[in-house]
Amino acid sequence: MQLLILPNGDARCVYSEAIELRQLGSIRVERGSHVEPNEEGQWTADLTPVDGPVLGPFDTRSEAVQAELAWLHEHWLNSPVG
C-alpha cells in the first residue's frame, strides 16, 4: 500500500486492508471512482470524483479496476494537490 503524507499532516491512499488505517488517527474514507457496467455490458472507470477522466470501455470489470488503480496511483496518489 502506498501512503502519501501531505505537508499539512494529512495522508491519503488507495484504500486497502493491508494496514489498519485507524491506528494512524482519525480517518475519512471517500470514493475516488466508480467502476460500472454500461448498456453494452462493457465496463468504465469513472474517476471524476478526483477530477479525473472516465476510462474505457473495457471488456471486463477486472480490466476497468486495473486501469482505475493505475490512474489513481499515477495521477492522484503521486500528486500532493487535489
PDB file of N, CA, C and O in Angstrom:
ATOM      1  N   MET A   1       0.852  -1.175   0.000  1.00  0.00           N
ATOM      2  CA  MET A   1       0.000   0.000   0.000  1.00  0.00           C
ATOM      3  C   MET A   1       0.895   1.234   0.000  1.00  0.00           C
ATOM      4  O   MET A   1       1.833   1.332   0.778  1.00  0.00           O
ATOM      5  N   GLN A   2       0.596   2.158  -0.886  1.00  0.00           N
ATOM      6  CA  GLN A   2       1.291   3.440  -0.881  1.00  0.00           C
ATOM      7  C   GLN A   2       0.485   4.413  -0.037  1.00  0.00           C
ATOM      8  O   GLN A   2      -0.727   4.496  -0.163  1.00  0.00           O
ATOM      9  N   LEU A   3       1.181   5.164   0.795  1.00  0.00           N
ATOM     10  CA  LEU A   3       0.557   6.142   1.664  1.00  0.00           C
ATOM     11  C   LEU A   3       1.246   7.471   1.426  1.00  0.00           C
ATOM     12  O   LEU A   3       2.457   7.587   1.593  1.00  0.00           O
ATOM     13  N   LEU A   4       0.506   8.468   0.979  1.00  0.00           N
ATOM     14  CA  LEU A   4       1.048   9.797   0.711  1.00  0.00           C
ATOM     15  C   LEU A   4       0.782  10.678   1.924  1.00  0.00           C
ATOM     16  O   LEU A   4      -0.374  10.845   2.331  1.00  0.00           O
ATOM     17  N   ILE A   5       1.839  11.221   2.504  1.00  0.00           N
ATOM     18  CA  ILE A   5       1.704  12.142   3.636  1.00  0.00           C
ATOM     19  C   ILE A   5       1.842  13.555   3.083  1.00  0.00           C
ATOM     20  O   ILE A   5       2.865  13.910   2.499  1.00  0.00           O
ATOM     21  N   LEU A   6       0.817  14.362   3.258  1.00  0.00           N
ATOM     22  CA  LEU A   6       0.798  15.729   2.743  1.00  0.00           C
ATOM     23  C   LEU A   6       1.501  16.667   3.720  1.00  0.00           C
ATOM     24  O   LEU A   6       1.638  16.352   4.910  1.00  0.00           O
ATOM     25  N   PRO A   7       1.937  17.835   3.233  1.00  0.00           N
ATOM     26  CA  PRO A   7       2.641  18.777   4.107  1.00  0.00           C
ATOM     27  C   PRO A   7       1.859  19.185   5.357  1.00  0.00           C
ATOM     28  O   PRO A   7       2.447  19.462   6.398  1.00  0.00           O
ATOM     29  N   ASN A   8       0.532  19.184   5.280  1.00  0.00           N
ATOM     30  CA  ASN A   8      -0.277  19.572   6.438  1.00  0.00           C
ATOM     31  C   ASN A   8      -0.491  18.424   7.428  1.00  0.00           C
ATOM     32  O   ASN A   8      -1.182  18.572   8.416  1.00  0.00           O
ATOM     33  N   GLY A   9       0.116  17.260   7.151  1.00  0.00           N
ATOM     34  CA  GLY A   9      -0.006  16.119   8.037  1.00  0.00           C
ATOM     35  C   GLY A   9      -1.095  15.139   7.652  1.00  0.00           C
ATOM     36  O   GLY A   9      -1.154  14.035   8.190  1.00  0.00           O
ATOM     37  N   ASP A  10      -1.982  15.525   6.723  1.00  0.00           N
ATOM     38  CA  ASP A  10      -2.985  14.588   6.233  1.00  0.00           C
ATOM     39  C   ASP A  10      -2.288  13.507   5.418  1.00  0.00           C
ATOM     40  O   ASP A  10      -1.196  13.710   4.890  1.00  0.00           O
ATOM     41  N   ALA A  11      -2.943  12.390   5.307  1.00  0.00           N
ATOM     42  CA  ALA A  11      -2.421  11.290   4.487  1.00  0.00           C
ATOM     43  C   ALA A  11      -3.531  10.818   3.568  1.00  0.00           C
ATOM     44  O   ALA A  11      -4.714  10.986   3.859  1.00  0.00           O
ATOM     45  N   ARG A  12      -3.140  10.239   2.439  1.00  0.00           N
ATOM     46  CA  ARG A  12      -4.133   9.626   1.576  1.00  0.00           C
ATOM     47  C   ARG A  12      -3.537   8.390   0.927  1.00  0.00           C
ATOM     48  O   ARG A  12      -2.329   8.247   0.796  1.00  0.00           O
ATOM     49  N   CYS A  13      -4.441   7.487   0.549  1.00  0.00           N
ATOM     50  CA  CYS A  13      -4.028   6.236  -0.068  1.00  0.00           C
ATOM     51  C   CYS A  13      -5.207   5.679  -0.847  1.00  0.00           C
ATOM     52  O   CYS A  13      -6.336   6.138  -0.695  1.00  0.00           O
ATOM     53  N   VAL A  14      -4.934   4.701  -1.679  1.00  0.00           N
ATOM     54  CA  VAL A  14      -5.999   3.916  -2.277  1.00  0.00           C
ATOM     55  C   VAL A  14      -6.330   2.863  -1.231  1.00  0.00           C
ATOM     56  O   VAL A  14      -5.467   2.092  -0.812  1.00  0.00           O
ATOM     57  N   TYR A  15      -7.566   2.852  -0.761  1.00  0.00           N
ATOM     58  CA  TYR A  15      -7.956   2.020   0.376  1.00  0.00           C
ATOM     59  C   TYR A  15      -7.617   0.559   0.141  1.00  0.00           C
ATOM     60  O   TYR A  15      -7.840  -0.005  -0.935  1.00  0.00           O
ATOM     61  N   SER A  16      -7.102  -0.022   1.168  1.00  0.00           N
ATOM     62  CA  SER A  16      -6.790  -1.440   1.209  1.00  0.00           C
ATOM     63  C   SER A  16      -6.847  -1.856   2.668  1.00  0.00           C
ATOM     64  O   SER A  16      -6.733  -1.013   3.558  1.00  0.00           O
ATOM     65  N   GLU A  17      -6.985  -3.114   2.912  1.00  0.00           N
ATOM     66  CA  GLU A  17      -6.970  -3.598   4.281  1.00  0.00           C
ATOM     67  C   GLU A  17      -5.579  -4.107   4.657  1.00  0.00           C
ATOM     68  O   GLU A  17      -5.429  -4.864   5.619  1.00  0.00           O
ATOM     69  N   ALA A  18      -4.553  -3.647   3.950  1.00  0.00           N
ATOM     70  CA  ALA A  18      -3.179  -4.063   4.222  1.00  0.00           C
ATOM     71  C   ALA A  18      -2.728  -3.624   5.608  1.00  0.00           C
ATOM     72  O   ALA A  18      -1.978  -4.333   6.270  1.00  0.00           O
ATOM     73  N   ILE A  19      -3.190  -2.447   6.027  1.00  0.00           N
ATOM     74  CA  ILE A  19      -2.904  -1.972   7.382  1.00  0.00           C
ATOM     75  C   ILE A  19      -4.200  -1.422   7.965  1.00  0.00           C
ATOM     76  O   ILE A  19      -5.113  -1.049   7.222  1.00  0.00           O
ATOM     77  N   GLU A  20      -4.284  -1.355   9.274  1.00  0.00           N
ATOM     78  CA  GLU A  20      -5.453  -0.782   9.936  1.00  0.00           C
ATOM     79  C   GLU A  20      -5.255   0.726   9.992  1.00  0.00           C
ATOM     80  O   GLU A  20      -4.489   1.236  10.813  1.00  0.00           O
ATOM     81  N   LEU A  21      -5.911   1.459   9.090  1.00  0.00           N
ATOM     82  CA  LEU A  21      -5.699   2.903   8.972  1.00  0.00           C
ATOM     83  C   LEU A  21      -6.078   3.665  10.236  1.00  0.00           C
ATOM     84  O   LEU A  21      -5.487   4.704  10.522  1.00  0.00           O
ATOM     85  N   ARG A  22      -7.010   3.175  11.019  1.00  0.00           N
ATOM     86  CA  ARG A  22      -7.413   3.869  12.247  1.00  0.00           C
ATOM     87  C   ARG A  22      -6.267   3.983  13.245  1.00  0.00           C
ATOM     88  O   ARG A  22      -6.284   4.825  14.124  1.00  0.00           O
ATOM     89  N   GLN A  23      -5.260   3.140  13.117  1.00  0.00           N
ATOM     90  CA  GLN A  23      -4.106   3.224  14.010  1.00  0.00           C
ATOM     91  C   GLN A  23      -3.285   4.490  13.742  1.00  0.00           C
ATOM     92  O   GLN A  23      -2.496   4.904  14.584  1.00  0.00           O
ATOM     93  N   LEU A  24      -3.488   5.118  12.582  1.00  0.00           N
ATOM     94  CA  LEU A  24      -2.789   6.357  12.251  1.00  0.00           C
ATOM     95  C   LEU A  24      -3.497   7.587  12.811  1.00  0.00           C
ATOM     96  O   LEU A  24      -2.933   8.667  12.828  1.00  0.00           O
ATOM     97  N   GLY A  25      -4.733   7.430  13.228  1.00  0.00           N
ATOM     98  CA  GLY A  25      -5.528   8.549  13.728  1.00  0.00           C
ATOM     99  C   GLY A  25      -6.923   8.481  13.138  1.00  0.00           C
ATOM    100  O   GLY A  25      -7.351   7.457  12.624  1.00  0.00           O
ATOM    101  N   SER A  26      -7.647   9.600  13.197  1.00  0.00           N
ATOM    102  CA  SER A  26      -8.998   9.607  12.640  1.00  0.00           C
ATOM    103  C   SER A  26      -8.910   9.504  11.121  1.00  0.00           C
ATOM    104  O   SER A  26      -7.979  10.019  10.505  1.00  0.00           O
ATOM    105  N   ILE A  27      -9.866   8.826  10.532  1.00  0.00           N
ATOM    106  CA  ILE A  27      -9.849   8.628   9.085  1.00  0.00           C
ATOM    107  C   ILE A  27     -11.148   9.118   8.465  1.00  0.00           C
ATOM    108  O   ILE A  27     -12.181   9.223   9.136  1.00  0.00           O
ATOM    109  N   ARG A  28     -11.075   9.421   7.191  1.00  0.00           N
ATOM    110  CA  ARG A  28     -12.250   9.765   6.381  1.00  0.00           C
ATOM    111  C   ARG A  28     -12.089   9.015   5.065  1.00  0.00           C
ATOM    112  O   ARG A  28     -11.102   9.221   4.355  1.00  0.00           O
ATOM    113  N   VAL A  29     -13.007   8.145   4.761  1.00  0.00           N
ATOM    114  CA  VAL A  29     -12.962   7.362   3.533  1.00  0.00           C
ATOM    115  C   VAL A  29     -13.911   8.014   2.541  1.00  0.00           C
ATOM    116  O   VAL A  29     -15.081   8.265   2.859  1.00  0.00           O
ATOM    117  N   GLU A  30     -13.390   8.288   1.347  1.00  0.00           N
ATOM    118  CA  GLU A  30     -14.199   8.883   0.282  1.00  0.00           C
ATOM    119  C   GLU A  30     -14.016   8.081  -0.988  1.00  0.00           C
ATOM    120  O   GLU A  30     -12.932   7.569  -1.251  1.00  0.00           O
ATOM    121  N   ARG A  31     -15.059   8.004  -1.774  1.00  0.00           N
ATOM    122  CA  ARG A  31     -14.985   7.298  -3.047  1.00  0.00           C
ATOM    123  C   ARG A  31     -14.149   8.119  -4.036  1.00  0.00           C
ATOM    124  O   ARG A  31     -14.349   9.314  -4.197  1.00  0.00           O
ATOM    125  N   GLY A  32     -13.200   7.449  -4.673  1.00  0.00           N
ATOM    126  CA  GLY A  32     -12.356   8.111  -5.663  1.00  0.00           C
ATOM    127  C   GLY A  32     -12.789   7.827  -7.085  1.00  0.00           C
ATOM    128  O   GLY A  32     -12.398   8.524  -8.007  1.00  0.00           O
ATOM    129  N   SER A  33     -13.613   6.818  -7.266  1.00  0.00           N
ATOM    130  CA  SER A  33     -14.041   6.454  -8.612  1.00  0.00           C
ATOM    131  C   SER A  33     -15.230   5.507  -8.534  1.00  0.00           C
ATOM    132  O   SER A  33     -15.609   5.048  -7.455  1.00  0.00           O
ATOM    133  N   HIS A  34     -15.774   5.239  -9.703  1.00  0.00           N
ATOM    134  CA  HIS A  34     -16.900   4.313  -9.828  1.00  0.00           C
ATOM    135  C   HIS A  34     -16.588   3.384 -10.996  1.00  0.00           C
ATOM    136  O   HIS A  34     -16.388   3.860 -12.114  1.00  0.00           O
ATOM    137  N   VAL A  35     -16.533   2.094 -10.764  1.00  0.00           N
ATOM    138  CA  VAL A  35     -16.398   1.117 -11.841  1.00  0.00           C
ATOM    139  C   VAL A  35     -17.775   0.510 -12.055  1.00  0.00           C
ATOM    140  O   VAL A  35     -18.336  -0.111 -11.155  1.00  0.00           O
ATOM    141  N   GLU A  36     -18.325   0.756 -13.242  1.00  0.00           N
ATOM    142  CA  GLU A  36     -19.710   0.379 -13.521  1.00  0.00           C
ATOM    143  C   GLU A  36     -19.839  -0.197 -14.933  1.00  0.00           C
ATOM    144  O   GLU A  36     -19.091   0.172 -15.829  1.00  0.00           O
ATOM    145  N   PRO A  37     -20.834  -1.061 -15.127  1.00  0.00           N
ATOM    146  CA  PRO A  37     -21.104  -1.556 -16.482  1.00  0.00           C
ATOM    147  C   PRO A  37     -21.904  -0.525 -17.273  1.00  0.00           C
ATOM    148  O   PRO A  37     -22.627   0.290 -16.701  1.00  0.00           O
ATOM    149  N   ASN A  38     -21.753  -0.575 -18.594  1.00  0.00           N
ATOM    150  CA  ASN A  38     -22.573   0.285 -19.447  1.00  0.00           C
ATOM    151  C   ASN A  38     -23.678  -0.550 -20.100  1.00  0.00           C
ATOM    152  O   ASN A  38     -23.816  -1.743 -19.808  1.00  0.00           O
ATOM    153  N   GLU A  39     -24.457   0.055 -20.960  1.00  0.00           N
ATOM    154  CA  GLU A  39     -25.596  -0.619 -21.582  1.00  0.00           C
ATOM    155  C   GLU A  39     -25.178  -1.794 -22.450  1.00  0.00           C
ATOM    156  O   GLU A  39     -25.969  -2.706 -22.696  1.00  0.00           O
ATOM    157  N   GLU A  40     -23.938  -1.782 -22.966  1.00  0.00           N
ATOM    158  CA  GLU A  40     -23.449  -2.849 -23.837  1.00  0.00           C
ATOM    159  C   GLU A  40     -22.765  -3.974 -23.061  1.00  0.00           C
ATOM    160  O   GLU A  40     -22.215  -4.896 -23.655  1.00  0.00           O
ATOM    161  N   GLY A  41     -22.742  -3.890 -21.729  1.00  0.00           N
ATOM    162  CA  GLY A  41     -22.109  -4.918 -20.925  1.00  0.00           C
ATOM    163  C   GLY A  41     -20.608  -4.744 -20.783  1.00  0.00           C
ATOM    164  O   GLY A  41     -19.914  -5.635 -20.302  1.00  0.00           O
ATOM    165  N   GLN A  42     -20.110  -3.584 -21.208  1.00  0.00           N
ATOM    166  CA  GLN A  42     -18.701  -3.272 -21.008  1.00  0.00           C
ATOM    167  C   GLN A  42     -18.579  -2.459 -19.721  1.00  0.00           C
ATOM    168  O   GLN A  42     -19.571  -2.084 -19.113  1.00  0.00           O
ATOM    169  N   TRP A  43     -17.337  -2.185 -19.313  1.00  0.00           N
ATOM    170  CA  TRP A  43     -17.083  -1.533 -18.030  1.00  0.00           C
ATOM    171  C   TRP A  43     -16.311  -0.240 -18.199  1.00  0.00           C
ATOM    172  O   TRP A  43     -15.438  -0.136 -19.066  1.00  0.00           O
ATOM    173  N   THR A  44     -16.645   0.762 -17.382  1.00  0.00           N
ATOM    174  CA  THR A  44     -15.895   2.015 -17.351  1.00  0.00           C
ATOM    175  C   THR A  44     -15.444   2.301 -15.925  1.00  0.00           C
ATOM    176  O   THR A  44     -16.044   1.837 -14.962  1.00  0.00           O
ATOM    177  N   ALA A  45     -14.362   3.066 -15.845  1.00  0.00           N
ATOM    178  CA  ALA A  45     -13.861   3.541 -14.551  1.00  0.00           C
ATOM    179  C   ALA A  45     -14.000   5.050 -14.564  1.00  0.00           C
ATOM    180  O   ALA A  45     -13.274   5.746 -15.276  1.00  0.00           O
ATOM    181  N   ASP A  46     -14.945   5.553 -13.820  1.00  0.00           N
ATOM    182  CA  ASP A  46     -15.240   6.989 -13.754  1.00  0.00           C
ATOM    183  C   ASP A  46     -14.448   7.597 -12.597  1.00  0.00           C
ATOM    184  O   ASP A  46     -14.757   7.371 -11.430  1.00  0.00           O
ATOM    185  N   LEU A  47     -13.433   8.383 -12.926  1.00  0.00           N
ATOM    186  CA  LEU A  47     -12.560   8.988 -11.924  1.00  0.00           C
ATOM    187  C   LEU A  47     -12.894  10.457 -11.682  1.00  0.00           C
ATOM    188  O   LEU A  47     -12.108  11.185 -11.080  1.00  0.00           O
ATOM    189  N   THR A  48     -14.078  10.894 -12.088  1.00  0.00           N
ATOM    190  CA  THR A  48     -14.442  12.299 -11.893  1.00  0.00           C
ATOM    191  C   THR A  48     -14.505  12.718 -10.424  1.00  0.00           C
ATOM    192  O   THR A  48     -14.289  13.899 -10.138  1.00  0.00           O
ATOM    193  N   PRO A  49     -14.743  11.814  -9.449  1.00  0.00           N
ATOM    194  CA  PRO A  49     -14.708  12.266  -8.054  1.00  0.00           C
ATOM    195  C   PRO A  49     -13.351  12.837  -7.620  1.00  0.00           C
ATOM    196  O   PRO A  49     -13.285  13.590  -6.658  1.00  0.00           O
ATOM    197  N   VAL A  50     -12.275  12.474  -8.333  1.00  0.00           N
ATOM    198  CA  VAL A  50     -10.946  13.024  -8.026  1.00  0.00           C
ATOM    199  C   VAL A  50     -10.445  13.864  -9.201  1.00  0.00           C
ATOM    200  O   VAL A  50      -9.248  13.955  -9.461  1.00  0.00           O
ATOM    201  N   ASP A  51     -11.388  14.475  -9.935  1.00  0.00           N
ATOM    202  CA  ASP A  51     -11.091  15.345 -11.074  1.00  0.00           C
ATOM    203  C   ASP A  51     -10.336  14.614 -12.177  1.00  0.00           C
ATOM    204  O   ASP A  51      -9.498  15.196 -12.867  1.00  0.00           O
ATOM    205  N   GLY A  52     -10.644  13.348 -12.368  1.00  0.00           N
ATOM    206  CA  GLY A  52     -10.021  12.555 -13.418  1.00  0.00           C
ATOM    207  C   GLY A  52     -10.981  12.272 -14.552  1.00  0.00           C
ATOM    208  O   GLY A  52     -12.121  12.727 -14.554  1.00  0.00           O
ATOM    209  N   PRO A  53     -10.533  11.464 -15.516  1.00  0.00           N
ATOM    210  CA  PRO A  53     -11.349  11.135 -16.683  1.00  0.00           C
ATOM    211  C   PRO A  53     -12.242   9.917 -16.433  1.00  0.00           C
ATOM    212  O   PRO A  53     -12.204   9.310 -15.366  1.00  0.00           O
ATOM    213  N   VAL A  54     -13.026   9.584 -17.440  1.00  0.00           N
ATOM    214  CA  VAL A  54     -13.736   8.314 -17.471  1.00  0.00           C
ATOM    215  C   VAL A  54     -12.924   7.407 -18.393  1.00  0.00           C
ATOM    216  O   VAL A  54     -12.688   7.749 -19.559  1.00  0.00           O
ATOM    217  N   LEU A  55     -12.450   6.287 -17.871  1.00  0.00           N
ATOM    218  CA  LEU A  55     -11.629   5.363 -18.636  1.00  0.00           C
ATOM    219  C   LEU A  55     -12.486   4.232 -19.194  1.00  0.00           C
ATOM    220  O   LEU A  55     -13.401   3.765 -18.546  1.00  0.00           O
ATOM    221  N   GLY A  56     -12.144   3.796 -20.395  1.00  0.00           N
ATOM    222  CA  GLY A  56     -12.834   2.666 -21.001  1.00  0.00           C
ATOM    223  C   GLY A  56     -13.610   3.069 -22.215  1.00  0.00           C
ATOM    224  O   GLY A  56     -13.455   4.181 -22.709  1.00  0.00           O
ATOM    225  N   PRO A  57     -14.425   2.181 -22.700  1.00  0.00           N
ATOM    226  CA  PRO A  57     -14.916   0.976 -22.054  1.00  0.00           C
ATOM    227  C   PRO A  57     -13.922  -0.185 -22.134  1.00  0.00           C
ATOM    228  O   PRO A  57     -13.075  -0.248 -23.018  1.00  0.00           O
ATOM    229  N   PHE A  58     -14.074  -1.108 -21.178  1.00  0.00           N
ATOM    230  CA  PHE A  58     -13.273  -2.317 -21.092  1.00  0.00           C
ATOM    231  C   PHE A  58     -14.198  -3.515 -21.201  1.00  0.00           C
ATOM    232  O   PHE A  58     -15.365  -3.451 -20.818  1.00  0.00           O
ATOM    233  N   ASP A  59     -13.666  -4.615 -21.700  1.00  0.00           N
ATOM    234  CA  ASP A  59     -14.476  -5.826 -21.851  1.00  0.00           C
ATOM    235  C   ASP A  59     -14.798  -6.483 -20.518  1.00  0.00           C
ATOM    236  O   ASP A  59     -15.852  -7.104 -20.377  1.00  0.00           O
ATOM    237  N   THR A  60     -13.901  -6.345 -19.548  1.00  0.00           N
ATOM    238  CA  THR A  60     -14.132  -6.991 -18.252  1.00  0.00           C
ATOM    239  C   THR A  60     -14.011  -5.979 -17.120  1.00  0.00           C
ATOM    240  O   THR A  60     -13.320  -4.969 -17.239  1.00  0.00           O
ATOM    241  N   ARG A  61     -14.667  -6.294 -16.012  1.00  0.00           N
ATOM    242  CA  ARG A  61     -14.585  -5.438 -14.837  1.00  0.00           C
ATOM    243  C   ARG A  61     -13.156  -5.391 -14.312  1.00  0.00           C
ATOM    244  O   ARG A  61     -12.670  -4.349 -13.895  1.00  0.00           O
ATOM    245  N   SER A  62     -12.462  -6.517 -14.334  1.00  0.00           N
ATOM    246  CA  SER A  62     -11.094  -6.540 -13.816  1.00  0.00           C
ATOM    247  C   SER A  62     -10.168  -5.635 -14.619  1.00  0.00           C
ATOM    248  O   SER A  62      -9.269  -5.011 -14.048  1.00  0.00           O
ATOM    249  N   GLU A  63     -10.380  -5.506 -15.922  1.00  0.00           N
ATOM    250  CA  GLU A  63      -9.587  -4.570 -16.722  1.00  0.00           C
ATOM    251  C   GLU A  63      -9.869  -3.127 -16.292  1.00  0.00           C
ATOM    252  O   GLU A  63      -8.964  -2.311 -16.210  1.00  0.00           O
ATOM    253  N   ALA A  64     -11.142  -2.826 -16.030  1.00  0.00           N
ATOM    254  CA  ALA A  64     -11.511  -1.474 -15.598  1.00  0.00           C
ATOM    255  C   ALA A  64     -10.917  -1.167 -14.227  1.00  0.00           C
ATOM    256  O   ALA A  64     -10.404  -0.064 -13.998  1.00  0.00           O
ATOM    257  N   VAL A  65     -10.942  -2.122 -13.307  1.00  0.00           N
ATOM    258  CA  VAL A  65     -10.371  -1.922 -11.973  1.00  0.00           C
ATOM    259  C   VAL A  65      -8.862  -1.732 -12.076  1.00  0.00           C
ATOM    260  O   VAL A  65      -8.290  -0.864 -11.398  1.00  0.00           O
ATOM    261  N   GLN A  66      -8.209  -2.502 -12.929  1.00  0.00           N
ATOM    262  CA  GLN A  66      -6.764  -2.366 -13.110  1.00  0.00           C
ATOM    263  C   GLN A  66      -6.417  -0.982 -13.655  1.00  0.00           C
ATOM    264  O   GLN A  66      -5.482  -0.327 -13.177  1.00  0.00           O
ATOM    265  N   ALA A  67      -7.170  -0.493 -14.630  1.00  0.00           N
ATOM    266  CA  ALA A  67      -6.945   0.841 -15.180  1.00  0.00           C
ATOM    267  C   ALA A  67      -7.228   1.917 -14.136  1.00  0.00           C
ATOM    268  O   ALA A  67      -6.497   2.910 -14.037  1.00  0.00           O
ATOM    269  N   GLU A  68      -8.279   1.715 -13.361  1.00  0.00           N
ATOM    270  CA  GLU A  68      -8.628   2.638 -12.279  1.00  0.00           C
ATOM    271  C   GLU A  68      -7.475   2.769 -11.294  1.00  0.00           C
ATOM    272  O   GLU A  68      -7.041   3.871 -10.950  1.00  0.00           O
ATOM    273  N   LEU A  69      -6.965   1.653 -10.819  1.00  0.00           N
ATOM    274  CA  LEU A  69      -5.865   1.677  -9.848  1.00  0.00           C
ATOM    275  C   LEU A  69      -4.606   2.300 -10.433  1.00  0.00           C
ATOM    276  O   LEU A  69      -3.932   3.078  -9.761  1.00  0.00           O
ATOM    277  N   ALA A  70      -4.283   1.980 -11.682  1.00  0.00           N
ATOM    278  CA  ALA A  70      -3.097   2.556 -12.330  1.00  0.00           C
ATOM    279  C   ALA A  70      -3.229   4.073 -12.414  1.00  0.00           C
ATOM    280  O   ALA A  70      -2.284   4.814 -12.110  1.00  0.00           O
ATOM    281  N   TRP A  71      -4.408   4.556 -12.804  1.00  0.00           N
ATOM    282  CA  TRP A  71      -4.615   6.003 -12.909  1.00  0.00           C
ATOM    283  C   TRP A  71      -4.510   6.667 -11.543  1.00  0.00           C
ATOM    284  O   TRP A  71      -3.848   7.698 -11.392  1.00  0.00           O
ATOM    285  N   LEU A  72      -5.166   6.096 -10.539  1.00  0.00           N
ATOM    286  CA  LEU A  72      -5.119   6.671  -9.198  1.00  0.00           C
ATOM    287  C   LEU A  72      -3.690   6.744  -8.668  1.00  0.00           C
ATOM    288  O   LEU A  72      -3.282   7.754  -8.094  1.00  0.00           O
ATOM    289  N   HIS A  73      -2.909   5.688  -8.863  1.00  0.00           N
ATOM    290  CA  HIS A  73      -1.528   5.694  -8.378  1.00  0.00           C
ATOM    291  C   HIS A  73      -0.667   6.709  -9.121  1.00  0.00           C
ATOM    292  O   HIS A  73       0.150   7.399  -8.521  1.00  0.00           O
ATOM    293  N   GLU A  74      -0.866   6.825 -10.424  1.00  0.00           N
ATOM    294  CA  GLU A  74      -0.029   7.741 -11.204  1.00  0.00           C
ATOM    295  C   GLU A  74      -0.432   9.198 -11.070  1.00  0.00           C
ATOM    296  O   GLU A  74       0.412  10.083 -10.961  1.00  0.00           O
ATOM    297  N   HIS A  75      -1.715   9.484 -11.086  1.00  0.00           N
ATOM    298  CA  HIS A  75      -2.179  10.874 -11.180  1.00  0.00           C
ATOM    299  C   HIS A  75      -2.723  11.452  -9.880  1.00  0.00           C
ATOM    300  O   HIS A  75      -2.733  12.672  -9.720  1.00  0.00           O
ATOM    301  N   TRP A  76      -3.222  10.635  -8.984  1.00  0.00           N
ATOM    302  CA  TRP A  76      -3.827  11.169  -7.763  1.00  0.00           C
ATOM    303  C   TRP A  76      -2.950  10.932  -6.538  1.00  0.00           C
ATOM    304  O   TRP A  76      -2.697  11.839  -5.770  1.00  0.00           O
ATOM    305  N   LEU A  77      -2.461   9.714  -6.408  1.00  0.00           N
ATOM    306  CA  LEU A  77      -1.680   9.393  -5.225  1.00  0.00           C
ATOM    307  C   LEU A  77      -0.312  10.066  -5.249  1.00  0.00           C
ATOM    308  O   LEU A  77       0.222  10.424  -4.212  1.00  0.00           O
ATOM    309  N   ASN A  78       0.246  10.264  -6.416  1.00  0.00           N
ATOM    310  CA  ASN A  78       1.585  10.877  -6.516  1.00  0.00           C
ATOM    311  C   ASN A  78       1.530  12.386  -6.668  1.00  0.00           C
ATOM    312  O   ASN A  78       2.556  13.016  -6.861  1.00  0.00           O
ATOM    313  N   SER A  79       0.340  12.968  -6.565  1.00  0.00           N
ATOM    314  CA  SER A  79       0.180  14.418  -6.683  1.00  0.00           C
ATOM    315  C   SER A  79      -0.313  14.980  -5.363  1.00  0.00           C
ATOM    316  O   SER A  79      -1.401  14.620  -4.914  1.00  0.00           O
ATOM    317  N   PRO A  80       0.460  15.860  -4.713  1.00  0.00           N
ATOM    318  CA  PRO A  80       0.021  16.393  -3.427  1.00  0.00           C
ATOM    319  C   PRO A  80      -1.130  17.382  -3.528  1.00  0.00           C
ATOM    320  O   PRO A  80      -1.694  17.799  -2.538  1.00  0.00           O
ATOM    321  N   VAL A  81      -1.524  17.783  -4.725  1.00  0.00           N
ATOM    322  CA  VAL A  81      -2.600  18.744  -4.914  1.00  0.00           C
ATOM    323  C   VAL A  81      -3.863  17.994  -5.266  1.00  0.00           C
ATOM    324  O   VAL A  81      -3.861  17.068  -6.060  1.00  0.00           O
ATOM    325  N   GLY A  82      -4.986  18.416  -4.690  1.00  0.00           N
ATOM    326  CA  GLY A  82      -6.275  17.837  -5.065  1.00  0.00           C
ATOM    327  C   GLY A  82      -6.844  16.888  -4.078  1.00  0.00           C
ATOM    328  O   GLY A  82      -6.294  16.447  -3.139  1.00  0.00           O
TER     329      GLY A  82
END
